[in-house]
mmCIF file of C-alpha atoms and ligand atoms in Angstrom:
data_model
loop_
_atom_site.group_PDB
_atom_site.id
_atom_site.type_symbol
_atom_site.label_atom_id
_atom_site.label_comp_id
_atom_site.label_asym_id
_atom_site.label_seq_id
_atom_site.Cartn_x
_atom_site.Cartn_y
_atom_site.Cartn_z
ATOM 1 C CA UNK A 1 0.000 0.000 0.000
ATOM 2 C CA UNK A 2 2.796 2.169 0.560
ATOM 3 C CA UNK A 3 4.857 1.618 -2.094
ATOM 4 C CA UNK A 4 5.153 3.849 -5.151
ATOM 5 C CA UNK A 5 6.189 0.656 -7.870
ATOM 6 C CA UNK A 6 4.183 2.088 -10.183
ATOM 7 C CA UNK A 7 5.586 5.318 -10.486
ATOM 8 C CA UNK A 8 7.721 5.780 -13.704
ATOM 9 C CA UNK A 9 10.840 6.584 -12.827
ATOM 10 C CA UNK A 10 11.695 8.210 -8.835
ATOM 11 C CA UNK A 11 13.155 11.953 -9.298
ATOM 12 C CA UNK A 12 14.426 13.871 -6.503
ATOM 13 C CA UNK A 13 11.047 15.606 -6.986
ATOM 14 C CA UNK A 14 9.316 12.173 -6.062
ATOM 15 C CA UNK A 15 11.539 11.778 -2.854
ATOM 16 C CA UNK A 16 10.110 15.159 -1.747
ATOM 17 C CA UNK A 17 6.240 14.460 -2.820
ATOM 18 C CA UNK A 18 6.836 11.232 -0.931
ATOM 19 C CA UNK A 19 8.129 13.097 2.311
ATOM 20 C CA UNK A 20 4.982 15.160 2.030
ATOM 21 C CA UNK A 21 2.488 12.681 1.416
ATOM 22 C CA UNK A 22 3.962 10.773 4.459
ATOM 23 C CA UNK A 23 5.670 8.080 2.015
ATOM 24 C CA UNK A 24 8.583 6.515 3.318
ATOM 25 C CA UNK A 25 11.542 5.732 1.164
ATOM 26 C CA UNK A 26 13.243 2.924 0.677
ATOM 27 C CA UNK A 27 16.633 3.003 -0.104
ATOM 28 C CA UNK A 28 19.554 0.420 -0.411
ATOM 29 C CA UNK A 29 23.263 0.429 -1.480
ATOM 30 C CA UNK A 30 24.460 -0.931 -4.564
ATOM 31 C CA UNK A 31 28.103 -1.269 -6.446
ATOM 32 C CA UNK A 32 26.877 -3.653 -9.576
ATOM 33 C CA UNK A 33 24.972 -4.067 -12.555
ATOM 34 C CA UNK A 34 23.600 -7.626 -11.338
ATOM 35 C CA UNK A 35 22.919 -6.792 -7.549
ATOM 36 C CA UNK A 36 21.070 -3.347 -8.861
ATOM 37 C CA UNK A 37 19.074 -5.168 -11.488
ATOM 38 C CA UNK A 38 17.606 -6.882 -8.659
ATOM 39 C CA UNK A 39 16.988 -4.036 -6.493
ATOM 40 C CA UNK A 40 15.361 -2.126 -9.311
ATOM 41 C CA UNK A 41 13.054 -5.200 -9.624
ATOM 42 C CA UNK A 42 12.129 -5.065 -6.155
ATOM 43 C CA UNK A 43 11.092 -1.631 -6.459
ATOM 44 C CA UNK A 44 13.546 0.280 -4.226
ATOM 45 C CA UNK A 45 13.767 3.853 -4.813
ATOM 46 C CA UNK A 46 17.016 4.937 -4.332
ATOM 47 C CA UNK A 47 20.322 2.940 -5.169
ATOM 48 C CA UNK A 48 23.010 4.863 -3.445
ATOM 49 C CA UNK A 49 25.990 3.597 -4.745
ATOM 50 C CA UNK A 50 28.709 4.274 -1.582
ATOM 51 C CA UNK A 51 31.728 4.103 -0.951
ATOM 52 C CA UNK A 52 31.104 1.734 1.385
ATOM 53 C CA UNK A 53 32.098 -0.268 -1.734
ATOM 54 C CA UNK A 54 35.898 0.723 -0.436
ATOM 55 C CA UNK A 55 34.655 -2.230 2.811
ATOM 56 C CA UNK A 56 32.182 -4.130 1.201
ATOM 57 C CA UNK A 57 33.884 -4.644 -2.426
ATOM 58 C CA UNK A 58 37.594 -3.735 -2.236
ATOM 59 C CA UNK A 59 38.071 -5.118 1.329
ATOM 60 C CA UNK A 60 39.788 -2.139 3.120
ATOM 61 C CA UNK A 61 39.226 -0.898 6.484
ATOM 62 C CA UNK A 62 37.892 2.388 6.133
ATOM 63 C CA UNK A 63 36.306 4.475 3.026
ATOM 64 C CA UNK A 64 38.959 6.666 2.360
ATOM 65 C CA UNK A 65 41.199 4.286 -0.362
ATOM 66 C CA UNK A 66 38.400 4.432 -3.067
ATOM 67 C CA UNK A 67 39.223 6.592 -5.555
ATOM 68 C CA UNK A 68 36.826 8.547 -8.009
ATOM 69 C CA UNK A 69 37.647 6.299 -11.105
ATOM 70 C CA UNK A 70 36.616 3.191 -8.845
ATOM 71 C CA UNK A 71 33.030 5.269 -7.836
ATOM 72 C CA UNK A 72 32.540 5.912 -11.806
ATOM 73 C CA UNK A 73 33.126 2.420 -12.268
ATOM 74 C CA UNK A 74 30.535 1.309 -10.244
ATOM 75 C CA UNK A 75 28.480 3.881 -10.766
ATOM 76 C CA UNK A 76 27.951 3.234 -14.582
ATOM 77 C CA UNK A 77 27.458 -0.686 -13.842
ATOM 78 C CA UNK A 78 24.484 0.297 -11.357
ATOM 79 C CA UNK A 79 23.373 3.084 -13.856
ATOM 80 C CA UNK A 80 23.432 0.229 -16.629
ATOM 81 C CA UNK A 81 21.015 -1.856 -14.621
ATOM 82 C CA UNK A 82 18.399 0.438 -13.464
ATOM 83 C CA UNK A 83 14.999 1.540 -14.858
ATOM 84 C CA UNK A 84 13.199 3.498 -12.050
ATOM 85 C CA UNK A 85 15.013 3.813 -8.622
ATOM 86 C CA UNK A 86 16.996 6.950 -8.483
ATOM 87 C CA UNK A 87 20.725 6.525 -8.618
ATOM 88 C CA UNK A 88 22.630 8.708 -6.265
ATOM 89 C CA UNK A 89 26.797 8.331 -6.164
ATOM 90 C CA UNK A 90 28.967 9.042 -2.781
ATOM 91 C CA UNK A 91 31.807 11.607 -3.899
ATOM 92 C CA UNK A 92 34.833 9.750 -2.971
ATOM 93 C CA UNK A 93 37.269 11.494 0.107
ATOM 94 C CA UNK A 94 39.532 13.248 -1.800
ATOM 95 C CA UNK A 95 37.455 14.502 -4.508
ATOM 96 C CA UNK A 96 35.954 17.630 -3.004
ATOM 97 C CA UNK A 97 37.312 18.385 -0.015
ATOM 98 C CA UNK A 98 40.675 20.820 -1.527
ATOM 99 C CA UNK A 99 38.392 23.166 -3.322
ATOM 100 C CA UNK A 100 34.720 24.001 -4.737
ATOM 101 C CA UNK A 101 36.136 23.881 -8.416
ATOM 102 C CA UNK A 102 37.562 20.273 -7.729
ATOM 103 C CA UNK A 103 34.236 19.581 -6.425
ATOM 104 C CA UNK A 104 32.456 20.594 -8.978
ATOM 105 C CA UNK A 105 35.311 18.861 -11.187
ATOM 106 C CA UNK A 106 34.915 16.022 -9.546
ATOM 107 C CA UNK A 107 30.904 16.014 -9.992
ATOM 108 C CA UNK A 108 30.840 15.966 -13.130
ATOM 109 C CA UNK A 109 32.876 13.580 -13.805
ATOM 110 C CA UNK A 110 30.819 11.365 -12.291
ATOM 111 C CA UNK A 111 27.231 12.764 -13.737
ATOM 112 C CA UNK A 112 29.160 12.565 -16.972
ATOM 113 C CA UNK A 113 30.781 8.964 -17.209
ATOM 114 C CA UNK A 114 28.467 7.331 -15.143
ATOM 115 C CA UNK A 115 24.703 9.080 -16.279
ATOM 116 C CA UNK A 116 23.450 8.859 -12.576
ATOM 117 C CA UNK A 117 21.128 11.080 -11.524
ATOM 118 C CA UNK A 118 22.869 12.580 -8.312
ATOM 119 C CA UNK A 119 25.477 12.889 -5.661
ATOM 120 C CA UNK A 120 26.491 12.202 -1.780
ATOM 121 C CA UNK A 121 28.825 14.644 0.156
ATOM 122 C CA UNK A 122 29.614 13.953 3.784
ATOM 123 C CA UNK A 123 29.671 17.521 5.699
ATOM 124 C CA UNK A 124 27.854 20.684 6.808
ATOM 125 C CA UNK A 125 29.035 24.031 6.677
ATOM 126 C CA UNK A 126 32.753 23.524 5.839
ATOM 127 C CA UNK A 127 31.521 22.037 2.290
ATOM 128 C CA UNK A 128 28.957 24.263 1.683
ATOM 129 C CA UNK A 129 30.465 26.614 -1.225
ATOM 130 C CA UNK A 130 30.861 23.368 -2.886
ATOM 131 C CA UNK A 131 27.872 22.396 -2.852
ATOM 132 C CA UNK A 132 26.124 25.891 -3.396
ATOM 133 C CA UNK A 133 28.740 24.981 -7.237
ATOM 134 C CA UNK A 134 27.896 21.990 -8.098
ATOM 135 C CA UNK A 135 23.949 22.845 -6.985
ATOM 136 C CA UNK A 136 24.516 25.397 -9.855
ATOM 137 C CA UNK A 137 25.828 23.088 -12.623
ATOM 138 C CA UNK A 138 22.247 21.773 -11.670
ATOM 139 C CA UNK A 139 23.587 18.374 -10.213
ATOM 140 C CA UNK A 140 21.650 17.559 -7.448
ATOM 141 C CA UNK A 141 23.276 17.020 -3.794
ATOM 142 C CA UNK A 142 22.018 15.074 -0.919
ATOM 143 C CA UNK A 143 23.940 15.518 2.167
ATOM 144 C CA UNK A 144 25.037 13.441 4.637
ATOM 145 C CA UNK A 145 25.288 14.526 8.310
ATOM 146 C CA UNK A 146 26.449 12.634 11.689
ATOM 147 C CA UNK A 147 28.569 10.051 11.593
ATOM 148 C CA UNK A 148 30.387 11.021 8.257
ATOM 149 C CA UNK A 149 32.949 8.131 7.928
ATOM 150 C CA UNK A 150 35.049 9.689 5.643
ATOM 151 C CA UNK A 151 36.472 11.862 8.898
ATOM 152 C CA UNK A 152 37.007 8.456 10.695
ATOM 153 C CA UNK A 153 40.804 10.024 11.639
ATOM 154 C CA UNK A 154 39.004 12.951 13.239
ATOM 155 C CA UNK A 155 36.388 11.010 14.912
ATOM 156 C CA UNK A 156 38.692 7.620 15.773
ATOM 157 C CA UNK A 157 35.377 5.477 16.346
ATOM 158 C CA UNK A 158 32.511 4.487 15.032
ATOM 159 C CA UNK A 159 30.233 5.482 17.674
ATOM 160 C CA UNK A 160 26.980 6.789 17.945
ATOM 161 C CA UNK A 161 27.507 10.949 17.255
ATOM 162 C CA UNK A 162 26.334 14.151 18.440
ATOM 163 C CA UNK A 163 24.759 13.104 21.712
ATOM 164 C CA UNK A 164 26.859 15.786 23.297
ATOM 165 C CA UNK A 165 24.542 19.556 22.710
ATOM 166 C CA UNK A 166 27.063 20.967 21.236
ATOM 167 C CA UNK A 167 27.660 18.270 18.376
ATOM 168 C CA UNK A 168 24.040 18.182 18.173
ATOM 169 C CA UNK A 169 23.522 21.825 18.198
ATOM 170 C CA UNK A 170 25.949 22.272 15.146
ATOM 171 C CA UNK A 171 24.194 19.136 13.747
ATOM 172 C CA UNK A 172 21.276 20.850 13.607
ATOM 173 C CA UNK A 173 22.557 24.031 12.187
ATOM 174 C CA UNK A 174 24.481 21.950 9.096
ATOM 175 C CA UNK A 175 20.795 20.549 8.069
ATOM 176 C CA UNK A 176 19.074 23.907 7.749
ATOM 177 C CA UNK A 177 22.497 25.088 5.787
ATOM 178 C CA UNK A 178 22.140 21.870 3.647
ATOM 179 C CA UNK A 179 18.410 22.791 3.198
ATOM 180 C CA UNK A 180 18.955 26.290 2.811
ATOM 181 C CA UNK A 181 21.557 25.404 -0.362
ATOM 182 C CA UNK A 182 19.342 23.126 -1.853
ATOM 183 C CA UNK A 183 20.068 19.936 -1.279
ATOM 184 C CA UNK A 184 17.488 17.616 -2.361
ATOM 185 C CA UNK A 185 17.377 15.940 0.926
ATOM 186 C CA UNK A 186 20.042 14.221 3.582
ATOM 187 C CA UNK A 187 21.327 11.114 5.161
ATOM 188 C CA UNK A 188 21.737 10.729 8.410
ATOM 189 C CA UNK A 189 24.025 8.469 10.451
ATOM 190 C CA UNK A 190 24.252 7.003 13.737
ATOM 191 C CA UNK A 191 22.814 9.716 15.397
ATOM 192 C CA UNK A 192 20.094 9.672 18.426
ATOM 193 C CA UNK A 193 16.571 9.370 17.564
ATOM 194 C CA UNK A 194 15.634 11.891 18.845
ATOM 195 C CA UNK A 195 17.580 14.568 17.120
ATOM 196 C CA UNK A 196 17.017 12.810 14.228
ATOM 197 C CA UNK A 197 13.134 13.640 14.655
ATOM 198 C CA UNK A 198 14.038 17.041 15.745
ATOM 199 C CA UNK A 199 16.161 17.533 12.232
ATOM 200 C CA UNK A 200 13.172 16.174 10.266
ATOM 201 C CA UNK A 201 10.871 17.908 11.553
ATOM 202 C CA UNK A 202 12.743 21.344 11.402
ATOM 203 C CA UNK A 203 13.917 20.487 7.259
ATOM 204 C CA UNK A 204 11.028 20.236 4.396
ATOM 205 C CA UNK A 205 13.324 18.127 2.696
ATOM 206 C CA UNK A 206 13.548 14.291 3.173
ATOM 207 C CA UNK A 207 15.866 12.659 5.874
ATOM 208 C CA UNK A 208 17.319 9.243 5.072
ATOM 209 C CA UNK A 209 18.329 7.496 8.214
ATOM 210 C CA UNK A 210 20.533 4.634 9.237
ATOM 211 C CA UNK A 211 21.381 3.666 12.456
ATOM 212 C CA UNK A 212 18.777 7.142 13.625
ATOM 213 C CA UNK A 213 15.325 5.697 14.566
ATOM 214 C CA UNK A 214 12.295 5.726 12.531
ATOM 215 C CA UNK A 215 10.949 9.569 12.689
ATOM 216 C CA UNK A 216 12.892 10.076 9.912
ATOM 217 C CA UNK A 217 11.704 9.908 5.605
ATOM 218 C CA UNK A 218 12.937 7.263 5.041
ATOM 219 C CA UNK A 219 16.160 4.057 5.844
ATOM 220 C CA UNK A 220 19.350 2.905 4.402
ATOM 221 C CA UNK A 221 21.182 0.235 4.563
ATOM 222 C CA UNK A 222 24.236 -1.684 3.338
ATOM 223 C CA UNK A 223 23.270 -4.235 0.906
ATOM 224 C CA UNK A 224 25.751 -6.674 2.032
ATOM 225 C CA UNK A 225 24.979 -5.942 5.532
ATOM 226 C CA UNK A 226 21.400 -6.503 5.286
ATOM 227 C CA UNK A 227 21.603 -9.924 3.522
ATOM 228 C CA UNK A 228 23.825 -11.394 6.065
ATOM 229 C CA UNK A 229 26.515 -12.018 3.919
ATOM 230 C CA UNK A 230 29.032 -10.061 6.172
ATOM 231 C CA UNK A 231 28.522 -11.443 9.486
ATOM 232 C CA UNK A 232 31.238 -9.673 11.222
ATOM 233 C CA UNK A 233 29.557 -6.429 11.474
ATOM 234 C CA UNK A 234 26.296 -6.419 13.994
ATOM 235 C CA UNK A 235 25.506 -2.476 15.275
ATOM 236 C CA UNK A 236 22.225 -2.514 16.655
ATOM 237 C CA UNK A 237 20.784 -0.693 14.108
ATOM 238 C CA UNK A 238 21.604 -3.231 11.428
ATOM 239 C CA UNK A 239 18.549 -5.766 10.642
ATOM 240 C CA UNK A 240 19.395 -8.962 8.906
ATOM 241 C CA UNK A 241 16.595 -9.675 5.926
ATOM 242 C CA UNK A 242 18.481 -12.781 5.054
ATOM 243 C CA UNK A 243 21.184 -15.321 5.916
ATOM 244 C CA UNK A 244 23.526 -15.126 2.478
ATOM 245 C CA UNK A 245 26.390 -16.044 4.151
ATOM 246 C CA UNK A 246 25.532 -19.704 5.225
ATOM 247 C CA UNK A 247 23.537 -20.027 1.823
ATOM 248 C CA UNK A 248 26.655 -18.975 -0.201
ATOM 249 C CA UNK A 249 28.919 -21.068 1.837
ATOM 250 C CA UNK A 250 26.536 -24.231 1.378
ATOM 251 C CA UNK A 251 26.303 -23.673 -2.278
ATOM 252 C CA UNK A 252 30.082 -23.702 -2.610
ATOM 253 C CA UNK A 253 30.560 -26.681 -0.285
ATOM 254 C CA UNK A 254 27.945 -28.787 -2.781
ATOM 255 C CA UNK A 255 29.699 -27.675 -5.536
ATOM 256 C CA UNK A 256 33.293 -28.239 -4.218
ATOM 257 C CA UNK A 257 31.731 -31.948 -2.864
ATOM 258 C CA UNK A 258 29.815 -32.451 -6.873
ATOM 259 C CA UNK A 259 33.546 -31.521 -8.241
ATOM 260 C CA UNK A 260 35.259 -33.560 -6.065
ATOM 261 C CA UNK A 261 33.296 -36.513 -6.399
ATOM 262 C CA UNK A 262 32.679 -36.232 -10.009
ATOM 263 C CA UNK A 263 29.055 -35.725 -9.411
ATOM 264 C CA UNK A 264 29.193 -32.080 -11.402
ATOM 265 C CA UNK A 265 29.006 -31.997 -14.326
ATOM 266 C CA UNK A 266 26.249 -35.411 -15.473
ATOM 267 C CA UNK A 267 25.366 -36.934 -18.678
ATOM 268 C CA UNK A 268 22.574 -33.901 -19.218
ATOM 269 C CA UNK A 269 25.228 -31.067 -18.049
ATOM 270 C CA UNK A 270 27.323 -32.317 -21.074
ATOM 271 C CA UNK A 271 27.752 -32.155 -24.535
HETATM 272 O O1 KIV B 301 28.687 4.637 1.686
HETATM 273 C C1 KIV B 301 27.623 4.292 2.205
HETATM 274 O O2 KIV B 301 27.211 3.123 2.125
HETATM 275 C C2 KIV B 301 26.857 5.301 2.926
HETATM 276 C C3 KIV B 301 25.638 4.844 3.661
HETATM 277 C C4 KIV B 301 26.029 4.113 4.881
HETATM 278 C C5 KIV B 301 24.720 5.957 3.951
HETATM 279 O O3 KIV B 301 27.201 6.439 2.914
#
């Protein structure tokens, strides 16, 4: 009943009639053409692609290694896949924080080799002349507030933020800035609930929240979190929609045990 499948193709313009209708929005990670075919099927509406791919794909330990080649790469495989949700693509640490003409460099780049729709920045304030740029090459921006894990080095955990007032306070200010520049809405991460209510209800704009309680527009989550095929990463706000892990590792057992036994490939698997 609540879900807009039918619509088209989601806009940013969507995301905002959804906010005020009282729609929330669904929205997932994604890094491939196969894994977004499948999430465009589903009917998500948003695909961000992240760079949590520098974790989930590449294997490092934080987000910073990806570079903006890698995000364009991925970008145009997701792009490739999908027919309706809207594609949004995290700038990578590195591209925008030197200067608001790299940023905008760096933007379109990405709206130009990968033909996604929009972009991610991680900040407040301190990014804002890049954004108010790129906003005016017409490329929209969503914003991303809280726990911002491209300033892991700052932060040095991965703990809930801003539930000291000042944090919170300047949390607060960032969103109306983001708002005020025209961002087209804004994740937030890791943050209390009940700021993250506060922020939504103070912005006209959509809130996207993971790991900040449900009085916010809409979720997010890590695709490979959420099926369970990285088990090694629990926060409480993470919920499991499927076990991939032990159905991956049981498919490759069979099929190491058919090799091994000469079961794989039979008389029909053969030509
Ligand atoms: O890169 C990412 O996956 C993200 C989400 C966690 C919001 O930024």
């Amino acid at each position: 009943m609540y879900i807009s499948k039918d619509l088209p193709k989601i806009t940013t313009h969507v995301l905002q009639e959804m906010k005020n209708r009282g729609e929330k929005i669904a929205m997932l990670t994604g890094y491939d053409y196969s894994s977004a075919r499948l999430l465009d099927e589903a009917g998500i509406d948003v695909i961000l692609v992240g760079d949590s791919a520098s974790n989930v794909m590449a294997g490092h330990a934080t987000t910073l290694p990806i570079t903006l080649d890698q995000m364009i790469y991925h970008a145009s495989s997701v792009e490739r896949a999908v027919e309706r949700a809207l594609v949004v693509v995290d700038m990578p640490f590195g591209a925008y924080q030197g200067n608001s003409k790299e940023a905008l460099n760096s933007a379109i780049r990405i709206m130009k080799e990968s033909g996604v729709n929009a972009i991610k920045m991680e900040g407040g304030e301190e990014i804002v002349e890049s954004i108010d740029r790129i906003l005016s090459a017409g490329i929209p921006v969503l914003g991303h507030l809280g726990l911002t894990p491209q300033s892991i080095n700052k932060f040095g955990t991965y703990v809930v933020r801003a539930t000291e007032k000042q944090e919170a306070e300047k949390l607060k200010r960032d969103a109306k800035i983001l708002e005020r520049a025209g961002c087209f809405g804004m994740v937030l991460e890791k943050i209390p609930a009940s700021l993250a209510a506060e922020v939504t209800e103070s912005v006209k704009i959509p809130t996207i929240g993971i790991g900040a309680g449900n009085e916010v527009d809409g979720q997010v989550l890590v695709l490979h979190d959420m099926l369970g095929i990285n088990q090694d990463f629990s926060p409480r706000f993470l919920r499991r929609y499927a076990n991939l892990h032990e159905t991956m590792i049981n498919a490759f057992n069979a099929y190491i045990d058919d090799v091994k036994s000469v079961d794989f490939p039979s008389e029909k698997e053969q030509y």
